PDB file of C-alpha atoms in Angstrom:
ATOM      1  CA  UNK A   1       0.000   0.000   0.000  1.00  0.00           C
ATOM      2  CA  UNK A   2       3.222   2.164   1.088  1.00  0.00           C
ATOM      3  CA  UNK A   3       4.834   2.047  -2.065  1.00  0.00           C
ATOM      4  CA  UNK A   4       1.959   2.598  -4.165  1.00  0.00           C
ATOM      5  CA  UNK A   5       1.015   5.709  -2.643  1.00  0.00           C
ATOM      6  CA  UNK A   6       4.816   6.615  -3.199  1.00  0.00           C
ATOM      7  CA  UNK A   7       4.160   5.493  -7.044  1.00  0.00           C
ATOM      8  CA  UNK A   8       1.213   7.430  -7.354  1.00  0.00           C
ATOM      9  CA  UNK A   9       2.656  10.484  -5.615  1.00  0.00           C
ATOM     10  CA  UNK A  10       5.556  10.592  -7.869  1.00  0.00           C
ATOM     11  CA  UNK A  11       3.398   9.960 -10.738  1.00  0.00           C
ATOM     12  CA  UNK A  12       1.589  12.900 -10.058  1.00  0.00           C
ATOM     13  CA  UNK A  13       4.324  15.227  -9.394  1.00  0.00           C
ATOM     14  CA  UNK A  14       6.268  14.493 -12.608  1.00  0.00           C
ATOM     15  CA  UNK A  15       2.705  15.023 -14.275  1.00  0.00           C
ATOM     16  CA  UNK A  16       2.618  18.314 -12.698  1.00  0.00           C
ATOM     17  CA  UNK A  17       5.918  19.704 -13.416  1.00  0.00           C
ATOM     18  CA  UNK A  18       5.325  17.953 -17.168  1.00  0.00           C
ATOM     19  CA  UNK A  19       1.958  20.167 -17.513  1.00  0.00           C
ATOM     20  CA  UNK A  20       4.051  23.667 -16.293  1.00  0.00           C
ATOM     21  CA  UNK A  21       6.606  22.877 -18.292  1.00  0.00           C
ATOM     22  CA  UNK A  22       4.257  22.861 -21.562  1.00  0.00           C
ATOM     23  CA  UNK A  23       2.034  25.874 -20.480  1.00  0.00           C
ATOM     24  CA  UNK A  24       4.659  28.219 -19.553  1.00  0.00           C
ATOM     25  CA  UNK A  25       6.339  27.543 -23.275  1.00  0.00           C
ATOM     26  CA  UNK A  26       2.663  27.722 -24.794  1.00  0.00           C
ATOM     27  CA  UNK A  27       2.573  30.384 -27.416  1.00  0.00           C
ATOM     28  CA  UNK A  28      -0.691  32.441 -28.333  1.00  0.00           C
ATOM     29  CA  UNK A  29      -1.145  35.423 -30.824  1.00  0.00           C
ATOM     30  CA  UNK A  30      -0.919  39.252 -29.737  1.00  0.00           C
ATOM     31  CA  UNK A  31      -3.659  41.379 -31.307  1.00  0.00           C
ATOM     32  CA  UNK A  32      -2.197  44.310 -33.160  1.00  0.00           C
ATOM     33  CA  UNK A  33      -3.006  47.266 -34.979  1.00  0.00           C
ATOM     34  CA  UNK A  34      -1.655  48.605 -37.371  1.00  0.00           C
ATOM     35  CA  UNK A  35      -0.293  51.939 -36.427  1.00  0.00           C
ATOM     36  CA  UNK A  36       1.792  53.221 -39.557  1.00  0.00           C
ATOM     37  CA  UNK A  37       4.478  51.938 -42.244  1.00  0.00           C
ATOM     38  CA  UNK A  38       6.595  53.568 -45.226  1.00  0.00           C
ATOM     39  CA  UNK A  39       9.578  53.614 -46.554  1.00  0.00           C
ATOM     40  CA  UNK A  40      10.751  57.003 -45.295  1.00  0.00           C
ATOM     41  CA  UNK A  41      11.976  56.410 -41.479  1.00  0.00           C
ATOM     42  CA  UNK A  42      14.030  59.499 -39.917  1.00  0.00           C
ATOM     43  CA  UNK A  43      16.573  56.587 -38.537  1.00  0.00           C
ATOM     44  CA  UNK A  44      18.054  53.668 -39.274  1.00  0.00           C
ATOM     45  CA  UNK A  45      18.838  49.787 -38.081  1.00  0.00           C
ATOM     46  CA  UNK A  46      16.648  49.943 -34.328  1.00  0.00           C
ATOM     47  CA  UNK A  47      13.725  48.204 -32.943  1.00  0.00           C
ATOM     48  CA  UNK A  48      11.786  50.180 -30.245  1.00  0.00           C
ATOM     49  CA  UNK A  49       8.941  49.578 -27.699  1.00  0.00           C
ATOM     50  CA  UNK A  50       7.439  52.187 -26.513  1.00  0.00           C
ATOM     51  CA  UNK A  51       5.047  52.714 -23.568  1.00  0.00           C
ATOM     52  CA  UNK A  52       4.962  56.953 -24.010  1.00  0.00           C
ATOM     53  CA  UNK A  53       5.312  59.524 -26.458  1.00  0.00           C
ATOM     54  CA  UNK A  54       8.301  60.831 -25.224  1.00  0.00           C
ATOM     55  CA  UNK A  55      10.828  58.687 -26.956  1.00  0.00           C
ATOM     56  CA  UNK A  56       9.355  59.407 -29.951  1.00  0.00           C
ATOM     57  CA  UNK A  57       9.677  63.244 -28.992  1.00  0.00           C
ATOM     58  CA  UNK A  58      13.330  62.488 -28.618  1.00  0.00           C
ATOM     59  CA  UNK A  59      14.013  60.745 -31.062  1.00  0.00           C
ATOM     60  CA  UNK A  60      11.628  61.342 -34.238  1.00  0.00           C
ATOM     61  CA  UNK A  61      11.531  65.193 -36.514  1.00  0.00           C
ATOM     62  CA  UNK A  62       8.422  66.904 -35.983  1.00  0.00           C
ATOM     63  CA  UNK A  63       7.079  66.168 -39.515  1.00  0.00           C
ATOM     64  CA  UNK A  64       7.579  62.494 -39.139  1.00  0.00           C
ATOM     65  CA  UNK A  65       5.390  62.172 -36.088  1.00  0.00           C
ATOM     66  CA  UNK A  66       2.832  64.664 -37.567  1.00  0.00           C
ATOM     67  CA  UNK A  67       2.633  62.502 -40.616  1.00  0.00           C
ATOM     68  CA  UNK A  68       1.714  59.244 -38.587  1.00  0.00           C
ATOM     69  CA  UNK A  69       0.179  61.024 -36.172  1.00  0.00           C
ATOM     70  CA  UNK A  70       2.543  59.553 -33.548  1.00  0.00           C
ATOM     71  CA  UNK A  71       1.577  62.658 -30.996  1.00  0.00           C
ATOM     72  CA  UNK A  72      -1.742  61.119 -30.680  1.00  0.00           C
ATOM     73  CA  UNK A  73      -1.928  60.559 -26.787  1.00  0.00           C
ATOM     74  CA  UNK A  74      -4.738  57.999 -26.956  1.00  0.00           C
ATOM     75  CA  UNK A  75      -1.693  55.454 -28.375  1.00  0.00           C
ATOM     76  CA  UNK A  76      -0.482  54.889 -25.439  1.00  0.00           C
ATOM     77  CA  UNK A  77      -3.524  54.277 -23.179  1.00  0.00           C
ATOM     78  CA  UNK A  78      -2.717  50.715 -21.553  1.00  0.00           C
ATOM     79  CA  UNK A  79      -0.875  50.664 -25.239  1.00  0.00           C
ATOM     80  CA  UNK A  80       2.628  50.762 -26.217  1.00  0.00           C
ATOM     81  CA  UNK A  81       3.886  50.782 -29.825  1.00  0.00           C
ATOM     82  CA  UNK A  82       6.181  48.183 -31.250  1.00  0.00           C
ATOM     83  CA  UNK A  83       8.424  50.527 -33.902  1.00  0.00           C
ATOM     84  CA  UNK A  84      10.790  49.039 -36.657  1.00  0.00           C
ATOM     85  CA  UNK A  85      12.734  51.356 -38.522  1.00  0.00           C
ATOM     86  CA  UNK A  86      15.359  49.940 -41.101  1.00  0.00           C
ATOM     87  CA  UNK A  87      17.849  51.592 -43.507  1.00  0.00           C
ATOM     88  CA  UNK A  88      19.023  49.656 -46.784  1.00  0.00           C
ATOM     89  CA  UNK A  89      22.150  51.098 -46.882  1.00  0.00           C
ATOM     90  CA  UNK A  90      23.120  48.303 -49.236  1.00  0.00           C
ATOM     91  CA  UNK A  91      20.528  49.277 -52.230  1.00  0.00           C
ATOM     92  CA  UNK A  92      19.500  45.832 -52.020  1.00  0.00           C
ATOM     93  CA  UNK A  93      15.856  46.774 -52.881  1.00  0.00           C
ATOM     94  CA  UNK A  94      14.618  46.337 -49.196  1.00  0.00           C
ATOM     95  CA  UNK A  95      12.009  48.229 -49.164  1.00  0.00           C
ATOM     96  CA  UNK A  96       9.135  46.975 -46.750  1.00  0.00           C
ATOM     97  CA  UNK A  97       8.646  45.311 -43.280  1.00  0.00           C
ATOM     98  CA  UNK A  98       6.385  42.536 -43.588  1.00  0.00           C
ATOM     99  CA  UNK A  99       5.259  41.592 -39.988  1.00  0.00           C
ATOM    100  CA  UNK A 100       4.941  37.791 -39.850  1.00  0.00           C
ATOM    101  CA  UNK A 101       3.368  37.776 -35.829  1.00  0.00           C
ATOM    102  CA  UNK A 102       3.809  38.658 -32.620  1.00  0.00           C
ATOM    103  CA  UNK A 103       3.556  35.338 -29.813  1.00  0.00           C
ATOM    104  CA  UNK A 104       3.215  35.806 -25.993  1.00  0.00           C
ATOM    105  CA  UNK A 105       3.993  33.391 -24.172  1.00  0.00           C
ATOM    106  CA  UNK A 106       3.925  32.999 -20.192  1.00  0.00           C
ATOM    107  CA  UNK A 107       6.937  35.228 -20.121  1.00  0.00           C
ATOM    108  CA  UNK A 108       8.161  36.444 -23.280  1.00  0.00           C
ATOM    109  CA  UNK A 109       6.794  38.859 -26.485  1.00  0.00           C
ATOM    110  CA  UNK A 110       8.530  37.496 -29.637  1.00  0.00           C
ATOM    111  CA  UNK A 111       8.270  39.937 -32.620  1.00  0.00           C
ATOM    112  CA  UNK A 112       8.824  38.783 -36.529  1.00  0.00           C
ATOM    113  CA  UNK A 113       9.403  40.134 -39.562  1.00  0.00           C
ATOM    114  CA  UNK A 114      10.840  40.280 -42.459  1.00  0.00           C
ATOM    115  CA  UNK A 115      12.692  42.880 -44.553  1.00  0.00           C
ATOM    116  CA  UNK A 116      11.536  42.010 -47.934  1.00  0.00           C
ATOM    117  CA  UNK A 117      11.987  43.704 -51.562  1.00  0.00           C
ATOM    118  CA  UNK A 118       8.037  43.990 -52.645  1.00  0.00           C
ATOM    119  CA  UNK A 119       8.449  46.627 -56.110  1.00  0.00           C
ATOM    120  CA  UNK A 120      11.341  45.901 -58.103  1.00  0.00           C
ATOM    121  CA  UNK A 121      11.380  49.334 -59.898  1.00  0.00           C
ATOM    122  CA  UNK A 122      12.791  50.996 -56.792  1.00  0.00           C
ATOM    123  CA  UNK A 123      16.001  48.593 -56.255  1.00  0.00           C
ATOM    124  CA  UNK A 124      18.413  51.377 -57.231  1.00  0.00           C
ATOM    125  CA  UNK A 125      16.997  53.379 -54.521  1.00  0.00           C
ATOM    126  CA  UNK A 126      18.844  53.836 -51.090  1.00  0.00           C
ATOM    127  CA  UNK A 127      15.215  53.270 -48.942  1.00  0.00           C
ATOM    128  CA  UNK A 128      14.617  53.174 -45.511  1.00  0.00           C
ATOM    129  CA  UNK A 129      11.464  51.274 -44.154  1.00  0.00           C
ATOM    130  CA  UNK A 130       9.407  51.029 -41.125  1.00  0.00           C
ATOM    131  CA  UNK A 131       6.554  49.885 -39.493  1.00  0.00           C
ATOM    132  CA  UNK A 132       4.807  50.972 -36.313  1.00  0.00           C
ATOM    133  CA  UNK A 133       2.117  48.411 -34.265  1.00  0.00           C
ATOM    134  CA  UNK A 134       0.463  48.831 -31.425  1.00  0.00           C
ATOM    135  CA  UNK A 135      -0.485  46.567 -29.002  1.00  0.00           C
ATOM    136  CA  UNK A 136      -1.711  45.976 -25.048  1.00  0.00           C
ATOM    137  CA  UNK A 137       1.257  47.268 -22.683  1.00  0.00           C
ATOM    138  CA  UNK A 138       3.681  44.816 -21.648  1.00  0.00           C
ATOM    139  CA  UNK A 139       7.175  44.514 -19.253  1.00  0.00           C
ATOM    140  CA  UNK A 140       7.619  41.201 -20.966  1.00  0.00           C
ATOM    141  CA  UNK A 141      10.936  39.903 -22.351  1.00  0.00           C
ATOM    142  CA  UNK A 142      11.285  40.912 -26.005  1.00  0.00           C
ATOM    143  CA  UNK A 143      12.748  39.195 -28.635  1.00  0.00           C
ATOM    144  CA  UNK A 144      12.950  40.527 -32.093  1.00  0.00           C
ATOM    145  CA  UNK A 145      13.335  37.458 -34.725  1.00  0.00           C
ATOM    146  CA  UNK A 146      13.979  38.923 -38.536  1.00  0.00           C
ATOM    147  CA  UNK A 147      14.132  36.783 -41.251  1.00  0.00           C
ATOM    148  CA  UNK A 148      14.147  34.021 -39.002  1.00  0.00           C
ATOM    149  CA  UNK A 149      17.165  35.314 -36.888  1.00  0.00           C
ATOM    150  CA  UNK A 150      17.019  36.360 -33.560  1.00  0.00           C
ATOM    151  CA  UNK A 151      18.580  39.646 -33.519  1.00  0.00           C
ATOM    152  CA  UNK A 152      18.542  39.767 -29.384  1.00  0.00           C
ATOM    153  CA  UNK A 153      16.567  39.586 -25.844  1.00  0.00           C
ATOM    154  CA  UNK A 154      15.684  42.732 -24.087  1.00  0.00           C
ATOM    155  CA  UNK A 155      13.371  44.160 -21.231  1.00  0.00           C
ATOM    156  CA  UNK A 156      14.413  47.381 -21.593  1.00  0.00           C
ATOM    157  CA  UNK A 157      13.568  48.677 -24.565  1.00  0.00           C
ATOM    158  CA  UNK A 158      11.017  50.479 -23.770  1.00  0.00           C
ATOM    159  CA  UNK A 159      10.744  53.770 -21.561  1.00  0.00           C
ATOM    160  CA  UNK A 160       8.200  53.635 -18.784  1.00  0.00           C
ATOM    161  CA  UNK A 161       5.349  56.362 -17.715  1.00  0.00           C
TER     162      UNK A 161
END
């Protein structure tokens, strides 16, 4: 009787840690909207998370955020803005950001994209694209995967209210 209560006990527990394991890797989709995207970004080569609209006060010309209308306050009610801004220094064509998802999962926001070449008849053209999403406010670990590499981790990307 001893040993299987033991059995059953151990059963359960590796059963247990089995089930936490799985759910605490489980990945779902983050709703997103669609905030803004072009191919004329004011800087090059960064990925930025946003809770406020002071980075972008810092860090964006006047006529950029007027454009996108990236002084709008209500963006960053219980918001923050996932911003990809990309510079094809190269003239390799490169000129969109084609988000593929964003995943939560228990502890972690993973971002991808891709930096694709969508018109042909501007591949001669030294182009710099972006793309601005929003989505609900997170302190999250973020990792930024583009074209299927992981560029980095960080949980400080962002700049807090």
């Amino acid at each position: 009787m001893k040993k299987s209560l033991l059995f059953y006990c151990i059963f359960f527990g590796v059963l247990l840690s089995i089930k936490s394991y799985s759910q605490s890797n489980i990945q779902n989709d983050v709703q997103f909207k669609m905030i803004a995207e072009g191919t004329d970004s004011p800087i090059s080569e960064l990925q930025i998370v946003c809770f406020n609209k002071y980075f972008n006060k810092d860090y964006l010309p006047d006529e950029f955020r007027e454009k996108y209308n990236l002084n709008d306050k209500s963006l960053y009610k219980k918001k923050m803005l996932i911003e990809i801004f990309h510079s094809d220094k190269e003239k390799n064509g490169l000129d969109k950001i084609e988000l593929i998802g964003i995943k939560e999962s228990e502890s972690t926001l993973e971002i991808k994209y891709n930096t694709i070449n969508s018109n042909l008849k501007n591949d001669d053209k030294e182009l710099s694209p972006f793309l601005i999403v929003q989505i609900p406010k997170s302190k999250k670990e973020i990792k930024f995967i583009v074209n299927g590499v992981e560029l980095g981790k960080t949980s400080e990307a962002y700049i807090d209210n």
